Amino acid sequence: MTAFTYREGALHAEDVALARIAAEVGTPVYVYATSAMEAQYDALVGALAGLDALVCYAVKANSNLAVIRTFARRGAGADVVSEGELRRALAAGVPASKIIFSGIGKTEAEMEFALRAGIGQFNVESEPEMIALSRIATRLGLVATVALRINPDVDAGSHAKITTGRKENKFGIDLAHAADVFRRGAALPGLAVRGLAVHIGSQLLDVAPFRAAFDVVGTLARALRNGGHPIDRLDFGGGIGITYRDEPLPDLALYAAIAREAADGLGCRLVFEPGRFLVGNAGVLLTRVLYVKDGVSQRFVIVDAAMNDLIRPTLYDAYHGIDPVLAPAPGAPLDPVDVVGPVCETGDLFAAQHVLPPVAAGALLVIRSAGAYGAVMASEYNSRPLVPEVLVKGGHYAVVRPRPTYESMLGLDRMPDWLGP
Ligand code: LLP
């Protein structure tokens, strides 16, 4: 299902013409389709039907408040990795009890904020972190519900920079130490150590690594149960992949069956933390062609979006489909071009030798699959103001993050007194 379709030769987001958004909001701009987000959420929840499951949207994938609220309204919780994300989840209306705080480097201030907010679960990734959380919770007279994140030493088989479950990765507690850390945690004040968590990486297209990781967690949970520990939750993390080019998707029913089997007989609540799966293909980066330049060996299509707006292609060599907003005339020639941005780096390249119909200056293009890890990873590099965001629902759209003005961008800096006013 895609929410981005051509109607009478013009690409729409749901019922809104992208050309209209470009004219009214300007480019570059991220455009998200509500229906695509809801369809993905419903598909996952549907596959998990019959399980005691909670889907906690991984806010890092797209942390716009309107996006978080779209999922919260459907019953999702949130997986957060910083006080900023936690504040976003709360502001968007996610109940604190459905918020999970992940991450290997929570500061004491962040833990205190989360404890006071009454979040549902801390995913603890090391013994020193566990001891710090115990100390802070005890000082506040509160109890932190804890799941220990295990490093199962399973290779997710995705890009090295987004693989997290191998023993040489910084994430989770080594399996060899996990039972001991759990026992020590159970004896600490201010903690209710109740579960295990795992997250082996992102953009997984094969279910086999999920099976291996979930089984490790299920087996450890059984052993701890037999040792008298009250385990009532298993957090199976995120990582379900999406189609960027033509990759076959992991089968959701199989994914759910694997989770069910791994947790069989434990009676635990199962938590899932999908990010990319829920938003990745619900968003595009809409951009305008500035110039078409013929080099010696190739044609460059220079657009007004750049690597600071969407860093995935240069950071991970990621493929993102690129299409014209105006459907090409039937039989139009297709030629390979390099789609590049204005930033002064050779790496500011969205696609090399990408096949496109002829485009001229002023034409609009979409860079697809940009709903996840797009706007959230944007920067102001080259002093380009952060890219705005638009949310579409049916025939309506709203600017859910306006483009900052140059004044507001410059206004963040301060002049020291020795340099004058
Ligand atoms: N839970 C934890 C603990 C995570 O670290 C992550 C992602 C997720 C859930 C959500 O994973 P997802 O379902 O989205 O795969 N910037 C990279 C992706 C980094 C993912 C980091 N952790 C990219 O653009 O590909």
GROMACS .gro file of C-alpha atoms and ligand atoms in nm:
model
  446
    1MET     CA    1   0.000   0.000   0.000
    2THR     CA    2   0.140   0.338  -0.088
    3ALA     CA    3  -0.009   0.674  -0.005
    4PHE     CA    4   0.197   0.841  -0.278
    5THR     CA    5   0.029   0.788  -0.616
    6TYR     CA    6   0.003   0.965  -0.950
    7ARG     CA    7  -0.336   1.109  -1.030
    8GLU     CA    8  -0.386   1.263  -1.370
    9GLY     CA    9  -0.014   1.275  -1.412
   10ALA     CA   10   0.068   1.446  -1.083
   11LEU     CA   11   0.209   1.279  -0.774
   12HIS     CA   12  -0.013   1.312  -0.468
   13ALA     CA   13   0.030   1.242  -0.100
   14GLU     CA   14  -0.308   1.089  -0.021
   15ASP     CA   15  -0.544   1.345  -0.181
   16VAL     CA   16  -0.308   1.641  -0.178
   17ALA     CA   17  -0.100   1.729  -0.484
   18LEU     CA   18   0.266   1.754  -0.391
   19ALA     CA   19   0.301   2.046  -0.631
   20ARG     CA   20   0.055   2.237  -0.411
   21ILE     CA   21   0.260   2.173  -0.099
   22ALA     CA   22   0.576   2.279  -0.282
   23ALA     CA   23   0.409   2.601  -0.395
   24GLU     CA   24   0.264   2.686  -0.054
   25VAL     CA   25   0.536   2.565   0.184
   26GLY     CA   26   0.841   2.581  -0.039
   27THR     CA   27   1.109   2.320  -0.095
   28PRO     CA   28   1.286   2.121   0.031
   29VAL     CA   29   1.017   1.981   0.258
   30TYR     CA   30   0.939   1.647   0.417
   31VAL     CA   31   0.585   1.524   0.349
   32TYR     CA   32   0.431   1.246   0.557
   33ALA     CA   33   0.110   1.056   0.485
   34THR     CA   34  -0.106   0.969   0.786
   35SER     CA   35  -0.276   0.677   0.611
   36ALA     CA   36   0.055   0.504   0.540
   37MET     CA   37   0.163   0.532   0.904
   38GLU     CA   38  -0.171   0.403   1.027
   39ALA     CA   39  -0.172   0.115   0.779
   40GLN     CA   40   0.172   0.000   0.893
   41TYR     CA   41   0.078   0.024   1.259
   42ASP     CA   42  -0.245  -0.166   1.201
   43ALA     CA   43  -0.067  -0.435   1.000
   44LEU     CA   44   0.179  -0.498   1.281
   45VAL     CA   45  -0.083  -0.490   1.555
   46GLY     CA   46  -0.296  -0.723   1.342
   47ALA     CA   47  -0.009  -0.970   1.305
   48LEU     CA   48   0.046  -0.963   1.682
   49ALA     CA   49  -0.323  -1.025   1.757
   50GLY     CA   50  -0.371  -1.286   2.025
   51LEU     CA   51  -0.047  -1.195   2.201
   52ASP     CA   52  -0.028  -0.971   2.506
   53ALA     CA   53   0.172  -0.721   2.303
   54LEU     CA   54   0.248  -0.351   2.324
   55VAL     CA   55   0.389  -0.166   2.025
   56CYS     CA   56   0.613   0.116   2.144
   57TYR     CA   57   0.697   0.342   1.850
   58ALA     CA   58   1.073   0.412   1.837
   59VAL     CA   59   1.058   0.789   1.843
   60LYS     CA   60   1.411   0.826   1.706
   61ALA     CA   61   1.288   0.731   1.358
   62ASN     CA   62   1.072   1.042   1.331
   63SER     CA   63   1.014   1.247   1.641
   64ASN     CA   64   0.774   1.510   1.514
   65LEU     CA   65   0.504   1.555   1.779
   66ALA     CA   66   0.226   1.510   1.523
   67VAL     CA   67   0.377   1.181   1.407
   68ILE     CA   68   0.410   1.052   1.763
   69ARG     CA   69   0.053   1.155   1.837
   70THR     CA   70  -0.074   0.978   1.526
   71PHE     CA   71   0.051   0.651   1.676
   72ALA     CA   72  -0.044   0.739   2.033
   73ARG     CA   73  -0.404   0.792   1.922
   74ARG     CA   74  -0.402   0.436   1.790
   75GLY     CA   75  -0.280   0.299   2.120
   76ALA     CA   76   0.095   0.288   2.071
   77GLY     CA   77   0.346   0.345   2.345
   78ALA     CA   78   0.687   0.499   2.280
   79ASP     CA   79   1.048   0.385   2.293
   80VAL     CA   80   1.273   0.682   2.376
   81VAL     CA   81   1.649   0.724   2.411
   82SER     CA   82   1.688   1.068   2.565
   83GLU     CA   83   1.510   1.317   2.787
   84GLY     CA   84   1.427   1.512   2.473
   85GLU     CA   85   1.250   1.215   2.317
   86LEU     CA   86   1.080   1.140   2.648
   87ARG     CA   87   0.951   1.495   2.665
   88ARG     CA   88   0.829   1.465   2.306
   89ALA     CA   89   0.643   1.142   2.380
   90LEU     CA   90   0.476   1.296   2.685
   91ALA     CA   91   0.391   1.616   2.497
   92ALA     CA   92   0.238   1.412   2.216
   93GLY     CA   93   0.011   1.238   2.465
   94VAL     CA   94   0.174   0.898   2.513
   95PRO     CA   95   0.083   0.775   2.863
   96ALA     CA   96   0.396   0.756   3.080
   97SER     CA   97   0.313   0.395   3.165
   98LYS     CA   98   0.361   0.304   2.796
   99ILE     CA   99   0.702   0.469   2.763
  100ILE     CA  100   1.025   0.270   2.756
  101PHE     CA  101   1.359   0.438   2.807
  102SER     CA  102   1.636   0.265   2.607
  103GLY     CA  103   1.998   0.360   2.546
  104ILE     CA  104   2.339   0.285   2.692
  105GLY     CA  105   2.421   0.631   2.824
  106LYS     CA  106   2.131   0.770   3.025
  107THR     CA  107   2.249   1.055   3.246
  108GLU     CA  108   2.147   1.084   3.610
  109ALA     CA  109   1.935   1.389   3.525
  110GLU     CA  110   1.757   1.191   3.254
  111MET     CA  111   1.691   0.900   3.487
  112GLU     CA  112   1.553   1.135   3.751
  113PHE     CA  113   1.325   1.304   3.499
  114ALA     CA  114   1.199   0.967   3.375
  115LEU     CA  115   1.142   0.834   3.727
  116ARG     CA  116   0.944   1.142   3.825
  117ALA     CA  117   0.739   1.110   3.506
  118GLY     CA  118   0.655   0.752   3.606
  119ILE     CA  119   0.759   0.579   3.285
  120GLY     CA  120   0.674   0.212   3.239
  121GLN     CA  121   1.016   0.059   3.186
  122PHE     CA  122   1.388   0.130   3.185
  123ASN     CA  123   1.592  -0.087   2.951
  124VAL     CA  124   1.922  -0.110   3.136
  125GLU     CA  125   2.233  -0.192   2.938
  126SER     CA  126   2.512  -0.225   3.199
  127GLU     CA  127   2.567  -0.296   3.564
  128PRO     CA  128   2.700   0.055   3.642
  129GLU     CA  129   2.385   0.201   3.485
  130MET     CA  130   2.174  -0.033   3.698
  131ILE     CA  131   2.352   0.076   4.016
  132ALA     CA  132   2.306   0.444   3.926
  133LEU     CA  133   1.937   0.392   3.858
  134SER     CA  134   1.896   0.213   4.192
  135ARG     CA  135   2.067   0.498   4.374
  136ILE     CA  136   1.855   0.768   4.211
  137ALA     CA  137   1.528   0.581   4.252
  138THR     CA  138   1.606   0.516   4.620
  139ARG     CA  139   1.687   0.884   4.677
  140LEU     CA  140   1.355   0.981   4.519
  141GLY     CA  141   1.162   0.712   4.706
  142LEU     CA  142   1.050   0.564   4.373
  143VAL     CA  143   1.080   0.224   4.207
  144ALA     CA  144   1.215   0.180   3.853
  145THR     CA  145   1.075  -0.111   3.656
  146VAL     CA  146   1.370  -0.260   3.469
  147ALA     CA  147   1.431  -0.488   3.175
  148LEU     CA  148   1.791  -0.589   3.113
  149ARG     CA  149   1.899  -0.552   2.754
  150ILE     CA  150   2.089  -0.861   2.651
  151ASN     CA  151   2.355  -0.873   2.383
  152PRO     CA  152   2.276  -1.209   2.223
  153ASP     CA  153   2.576  -1.205   1.986
  154VAL     CA  154   2.354  -1.241   1.681
  155ASP     CA  155   2.441  -1.075   1.352
  156ALA     CA  156   2.145  -0.886   1.211
  157GLY     CA  157   2.293  -0.906   0.864
  158SER     CA  158   2.217  -0.542   0.784
  159HIS     CA  159   2.454  -0.246   0.735
  160ALA     CA  160   2.747  -0.252   0.980
  161LYS     CA  161   2.658   0.092   1.118
  162ILE     CA  162   2.309  -0.021   1.219
  163THR     CA  163   2.392  -0.366   1.352
  164THR     CA  164   2.377  -0.373   1.731
  165GLY     CA  165   2.355  -0.732   1.852
  166ARG     CA  166   2.706  -0.867   1.805
  167LYS     CA  167   2.931  -0.909   2.107
  168GLU     CA  168   3.175  -0.646   1.981
  169ASN     CA  169   2.894  -0.388   1.964
  170LYS     CA  170   2.852  -0.150   2.257
  171PHE     CA  171   2.492  -0.250   2.325
  172GLY     CA  172   2.341  -0.472   2.593
  173ILE     CA  173   2.481  -0.699   2.859
  174ASP     CA  174   2.680  -0.999   2.740
  175LEU     CA  175   2.487  -1.319   2.761
  176ALA     CA  176   2.761  -1.472   2.977
  177HIS     CA  177   2.707  -1.207   3.247
  178ALA     CA  178   2.336  -1.152   3.207
  179ALA     CA  179   2.205  -1.394   3.472
  180ASP     CA  180   2.451  -1.263   3.733
  181VAL     CA  181   2.366  -0.901   3.660
  182PHE     CA  182   1.997  -0.986   3.680
  183ARG     CA  183   2.044  -1.148   4.021
  184ARG     CA  184   2.243  -0.855   4.153
  185GLY     CA  185   1.981  -0.614   4.020
  186ALA     CA  186   1.703  -0.808   4.190
  187ALA     CA  187   1.877  -0.744   4.521
  188LEU     CA  188   1.917  -0.368   4.471
  189PRO     CA  189   1.676  -0.120   4.632
  190GLY     CA  190   1.460   0.103   4.416
  191LEU     CA  191   1.448  -0.145   4.129
  192ALA     CA  192   1.191  -0.397   4.015
  193VAL     CA  193   1.391  -0.605   3.767
  194ARG     CA  194   1.114  -0.770   3.574
  195GLY     CA  195   1.221  -0.844   3.222
  196LEU     CA  196   1.467  -0.890   2.940
  197ALA     CA  197   1.511  -0.686   2.624
  198VAL     CA  198   1.692  -0.732   2.296
  199HIS     CA  199   1.745  -0.523   1.983
  200ILE     CA  200   1.991  -0.657   1.728
  201GLY     CA  201   1.981  -0.392   1.460
  202SER     CA  202   1.780  -0.206   1.203
  203GLN     CA  203   1.650  -0.271   0.850
  204LEU     CA  204   1.633  -0.649   0.893
  205LEU     CA  205   1.485  -0.823   0.592
  206ASP     CA  206   1.533  -1.177   0.711
  207VAL     CA  207   1.353  -1.321   1.014
  208ALA     CA  208   1.629  -1.572   1.101
  209PRO     CA  209   1.831  -1.327   1.316
  210PHE     CA  210   1.511  -1.230   1.500
  211ARG     CA  211   1.448  -1.596   1.573
  212ALA     CA  212   1.800  -1.647   1.705
  213ALA     CA  213   1.782  -1.337   1.927
  214PHE     CA  214   1.430  -1.399   2.059
  215ASP     CA  215   1.519  -1.759   2.142
  216VAL     CA  216   1.822  -1.647   2.342
  217VAL     CA  217   1.599  -1.415   2.542
  218GLY     CA  218   1.325  -1.674   2.591
  219THR     CA  219   1.572  -1.935   2.709
  220LEU     CA  220   1.735  -1.697   2.955
  221ALA     CA  221   1.393  -1.588   3.082
  222ARG     CA  222   1.302  -1.950   3.152
  223ALA     CA  223   1.625  -2.007   3.339
  224LEU     CA  224   1.571  -1.696   3.551
  225ARG     CA  225   1.211  -1.795   3.616
  226ASN     CA  226   1.327  -2.135   3.735
  227GLY     CA  227   1.566  -1.953   3.964
  228GLY     CA  228   1.267  -1.781   4.126
  229HIS     CA  229   1.285  -1.444   3.952
  230PRO     CA  230   0.956  -1.279   3.860
  231ILE     CA  231   0.986  -1.210   3.487
  232ASP     CA  232   0.674  -1.059   3.339
  233ARG     CA  233   0.793  -0.883   3.021
  234LEU     CA  234   1.007  -0.950   2.717
  235ASP     CA  235   1.104  -0.662   2.492
  236PHE     CA  236   1.189  -0.779   2.142
  237GLY     CA  237   1.309  -0.439   2.016
  238GLY     CA  238   1.263  -0.297   1.669
  239GLY     CA  239   1.442  -0.355   1.342
  240ILE     CA  240   1.178  -0.475   1.094
  241GLY     CA  241   1.294  -0.365   0.751
  242ILE     CA  242   1.113  -0.185   0.472
  243THR     CA  243   1.136  -0.183   0.094
  244TYR     CA  244   1.365   0.090  -0.037
  245ARG     CA  245   1.421  -0.054  -0.385
  246ASP     CA  246   1.265  -0.394  -0.438
  247GLU     CA  247   1.368  -0.585  -0.127
  248PRO     CA  248   1.116  -0.851  -0.022
  249LEU     CA  249   0.976  -0.771   0.320
  250PRO     CA  250   1.001  -0.994   0.623
  251ASP     CA  251   0.676  -1.177   0.673
  252LEU     CA  252   0.490  -1.019   0.965
  253ALA     CA  253   0.293  -1.333   1.046
  254LEU     CA  254   0.619  -1.527   1.066
  255TYR     CA  255   0.777  -1.254   1.278
  256ALA     CA  256   0.484  -1.273   1.519
  257ALA     CA  257   0.498  -1.653   1.526
  258ILE     CA  258   0.869  -1.641   1.612
  259ALA     CA  259   0.797  -1.405   1.901
  260ARG     CA  260   0.513  -1.627   2.019
  261GLU     CA  261   0.729  -1.940   2.011
  262ALA     CA  262   1.022  -1.775   2.189
  263ALA     CA  263   0.793  -1.658   2.469
  264ASP     CA  264   0.582  -1.973   2.477
  265GLY     CA  265   0.455  -2.067   2.820
  266LEU     CA  266   0.608  -1.767   2.995
  267GLY     CA  267   0.290  -1.560   3.012
  268CYS     CA  268   0.493  -1.242   2.960
  269ARG     CA  269   0.382  -0.917   2.809
  270LEU     CA  270   0.568  -0.872   2.480
  271VAL     CA  271   0.698  -0.531   2.381
  272PHE     CA  272   0.802  -0.428   2.030
  273GLU     CA  273   0.991  -0.111   1.936
  274PRO     CA  274   0.949  -0.056   1.561
  275GLY     CA  275   1.058   0.273   1.414
  276ARG     CA  276   1.146   0.255   1.044
  277PHE     CA  277   0.870   0.002   0.970
  278LEU     CA  278   0.602   0.245   1.089
  279VAL     CA  279   0.720   0.563   0.917
  280GLY     CA  280   0.987   0.487   0.655
  281ASN     CA  281   0.766   0.460   0.350
  282ALA     CA  282   0.514   0.709   0.486
  283GLY     CA  283   0.738   1.003   0.398
  284VAL     CA  284   0.911   1.166   0.104
  285LEU     CA  285   1.154   1.451   0.076
  286LEU     CA  286   1.011   1.689  -0.182
  287THR     CA  287   1.274   1.890  -0.364
  288ARG     CA  288   1.305   2.117  -0.666
  289VAL     CA  289   1.558   2.097  -0.945
  290LEU     CA  290   1.781   2.404  -0.946
  291TYR     CA  291   2.002   2.328  -1.243
  292VAL     CA  292   2.083   2.053  -1.484
  293LYS     CA  293   2.451   2.046  -1.563
  294ASP     CA  294   2.621   1.830  -1.820
  295GLY     CA  295   2.962   1.715  -1.704
  296VAL     CA  296   3.217   1.543  -1.921
  297SER     CA  297   3.101   1.196  -1.829
  298GLN     CA  298   2.763   1.244  -1.667
  299ARG     CA  299   2.464   1.467  -1.621
  300PHE     CA  300   2.413   1.625  -1.280
  301VAL     CA  301   2.065   1.711  -1.160
  302ILE     CA  302   2.125   1.967  -0.887
  303VAL     CA  303   1.835   1.987  -0.641
  304ASP     CA  304   1.761   2.217  -0.348
  305ALA     CA  305   1.768   1.938  -0.088
  306ALA     CA  306   2.107   1.826   0.037
  307MET     CA  307   2.291   1.582   0.259
  308ASN     CA  308   2.217   1.799   0.561
  309ASP     CA  309   1.844   1.736   0.503
  310LEU     CA  310   1.874   1.360   0.436
  311ILE     CA  311   2.207   1.207   0.529
  312ARG     CA  312   2.126   0.839   0.475
  313PRO     CA  313   2.263   0.807   0.119
  314THR     CA  314   2.604   0.941   0.207
  315LEU     CA  315   2.624   0.796   0.559
  316TYR     CA  316   2.510   0.442   0.481
  317ASP     CA  317   2.530   0.433   0.100
  318ALA     CA  318   2.155   0.396   0.129
  319TYR     CA  319   1.937   0.370  -0.178
  320HIS     CA  320   1.633   0.600  -0.194
  321GLY     CA  321   1.406   0.594  -0.495
  322ILE     CA  322   1.375   0.927  -0.679
  323ASP     CA  323   1.082   1.014  -0.902
  324PRO     CA  324   0.947   1.321  -1.077
  325VAL     CA  325   0.631   1.476  -0.934
  326LEU     CA  326   0.502   1.526  -1.286
  327ALA     CA  327   0.455   1.186  -1.448
  328PRO     CA  328   0.675   1.155  -1.756
  329ALA     CA  329   0.511   1.147  -2.096
  330PRO     CA  330   0.462   0.792  -2.220
  331GLY     CA  331   0.770   0.675  -2.403
  332ALA     CA  332   0.990   0.950  -2.254
  333PRO     CA  333   1.355   0.845  -2.264
  334LEU     CA  334   1.510   0.731  -1.938
  335ASP     CA  335   1.866   0.833  -1.876
  336PRO     CA  336   2.103   0.789  -1.586
  337VAL     CA  337   2.182   1.107  -1.393
  338ASP     CA  338   2.355   1.195  -1.068
  339VAL     CA  339   2.111   1.363  -0.831
  340VAL     CA  340   2.313   1.595  -0.610
  341GLY     CA  341   2.256   1.871  -0.356
  342PRO     CA  342   2.415   2.214  -0.318
  343VAL     CA  343   2.640   2.129  -0.021
  344CYS     CA  344   3.010   2.162  -0.085
  345GLU     CA  345   3.098   1.796  -0.048
  346THR     CA  346   3.129   1.525  -0.309
  347GLY     CA  347   2.930   1.303  -0.073
  348ASP     CA  348   2.629   1.530  -0.117
  349LEU     CA  349   2.488   1.280  -0.363
  350PHE     CA  350   2.139   1.132  -0.333
  351ALA     CA  351   2.185   0.885  -0.615
  352ALA     CA  352   2.454   0.807  -0.869
  353GLN     CA  353   2.349   0.710  -1.220
  354HIS     CA  354   1.983   0.711  -1.123
  355VAL     CA  355   1.752   0.655  -1.416
  356LEU     CA  356   1.513   0.947  -1.465
  357PRO     CA  357   1.303   1.090  -1.748
  358PRO     CA  358   1.426   1.428  -1.870
  359VAL     CA  359   1.390   1.695  -1.601
  360ALA     CA  360   1.450   2.067  -1.632
  361ALA     CA  361   1.522   2.339  -1.379
  362GLY     CA  362   1.211   2.405  -1.174
  363ALA     CA  363   1.086   2.045  -1.187
  364LEU     CA  364   0.986   1.879  -0.862
  365LEU     CA  365   1.126   1.546  -0.750
  366VAL     CA  366   1.052   1.322  -0.455
  367ILE     CA  367   1.316   1.128  -0.269
  368ARG     CA  368   1.125   0.831  -0.140
  369SER     CA  369   1.129   0.625   0.180
  370ALA     CA  370   1.239   0.932   0.374
  371GLY     CA  371   0.990   0.913   0.662
  372ALA     CA  372   1.236   0.737   0.892
  373TYR     CA  373   1.576   0.873   0.992
  374GLY     CA  374   1.530   1.169   0.758
  375ALA     CA  375   1.426   1.490   0.932
  376VAL     CA  376   1.553   1.362   1.267
  377MET     CA  377   1.907   1.333   1.134
  378ALA     CA  378   1.902   1.669   0.955
  379SER     CA  379   2.147   1.942   1.045
  380GLU     CA  380   2.213   2.304   0.955
  381TYR     CA  381   2.541   2.220   0.780
  382ASN     CA  382   2.636   2.492   0.531
  383SER     CA  383   2.400   2.714   0.736
  384ARG     CA  384   2.099   2.573   0.563
  385PRO     CA  385   1.793   2.613   0.787
  386LEU     CA  386   1.638   2.285   0.906
  387VAL     CA  387   1.398   2.137   0.656
  388PRO     CA  388   1.025   2.181   0.738
  389GLU     CA  389   0.776   1.896   0.780
  390VAL     CA  390   0.421   1.856   0.651
  391LEU     CA  391   0.163   1.598   0.758
  392VAL     CA  392  -0.112   1.501   0.515
  393LYS     CA  393  -0.444   1.345   0.609
  394GLY     CA  394  -0.691   1.281   0.330
  395GLY     CA  395  -0.740   1.607   0.142
  396HIS     CA  396  -0.579   1.818   0.414
  397TYR     CA  397  -0.227   1.901   0.509
  398ALA     CA  398  -0.065   2.084   0.798
  399VAL     CA  399   0.282   2.223   0.844
  400VAL     CA  400   0.388   2.030   1.153
  401ARG     CA  401   0.728   2.196   1.167
  402PRO     CA  402   0.778   2.527   0.990
  403ARG     CA  403   1.097   2.620   0.813
  404PRO     CA  404   1.307   2.826   1.057
  405THR     CA  405   1.382   3.180   0.951
  406TYR     CA  406   1.736   3.297   0.891
  407GLU     CA  407   1.690   3.534   1.186
  408SER     CA  408   1.604   3.249   1.421
  409MET     CA  409   1.898   3.045   1.293
  410LEU     CA  410   2.149   3.326   1.339
  411GLY     CA  411   1.982   3.426   1.665
  412LEU     CA  412   2.104   3.106   1.831
  413ASP     CA  413   2.463   3.231   1.829
  414ARG     CA  414   2.603   3.476   2.084
  415MET     CA  415   2.886   3.725   2.037
  416PRO     CA  416   3.142   3.732   2.324
  417ASP     CA  417   3.189   4.082   2.466
  418TRP     CA  418   3.548   4.108   2.341
  419LEU     CA  419   3.424   4.093   1.981
  420GLY     CA  420   3.176   4.375   2.022
  421PRO     CA  421   2.796   4.377   1.974
  422LLP     N1  422   1.494   0.005   1.968
  422LLP     C1  423   1.623   0.036   1.987
  422LLP     C2  424   1.684   0.010   2.116
  422LLP     C3  425   1.696   0.097   1.882
  422LLP     O1  426   1.825   0.126   1.901
  422LLP     C4  427   1.634   0.122   1.758
  422LLP     C5  428   1.708   0.183   1.647
  422LLP     C6  429   1.499   0.088   1.744
  422LLP     C7  430   1.432   0.029   1.849
  422LLP     C8  431   1.423   0.112   1.616
  422LLP     O2  432   1.478   0.042   1.510
  422LLP     P1  433   1.400   0.035   1.372
  422LLP     O3  434   1.270  -0.038   1.396
  422LLP     O4  435   1.376   0.172   1.325
  422LLP     O5  436   1.491  -0.042   1.283
  422LLP     N2  437   1.985   0.596   1.141
  422LLP     C9  438   1.984   0.458   1.093
  422LLP    C10  439   1.903   0.365   1.183
  422LLP    C11  440   1.951   0.364   1.326
  422LLP    C12  441   1.869   0.276   1.415
  422LLP    C13  442   1.908   0.293   1.558
  422LLP     N3  443   1.831   0.217   1.652
  422LLP    C14  444   1.932   0.457   0.950
  422LLP     O6  445   1.901   0.562   0.897
  422LLP     O7  446   1.927   0.353   0.887
   0.00000   0.00000   0.00000
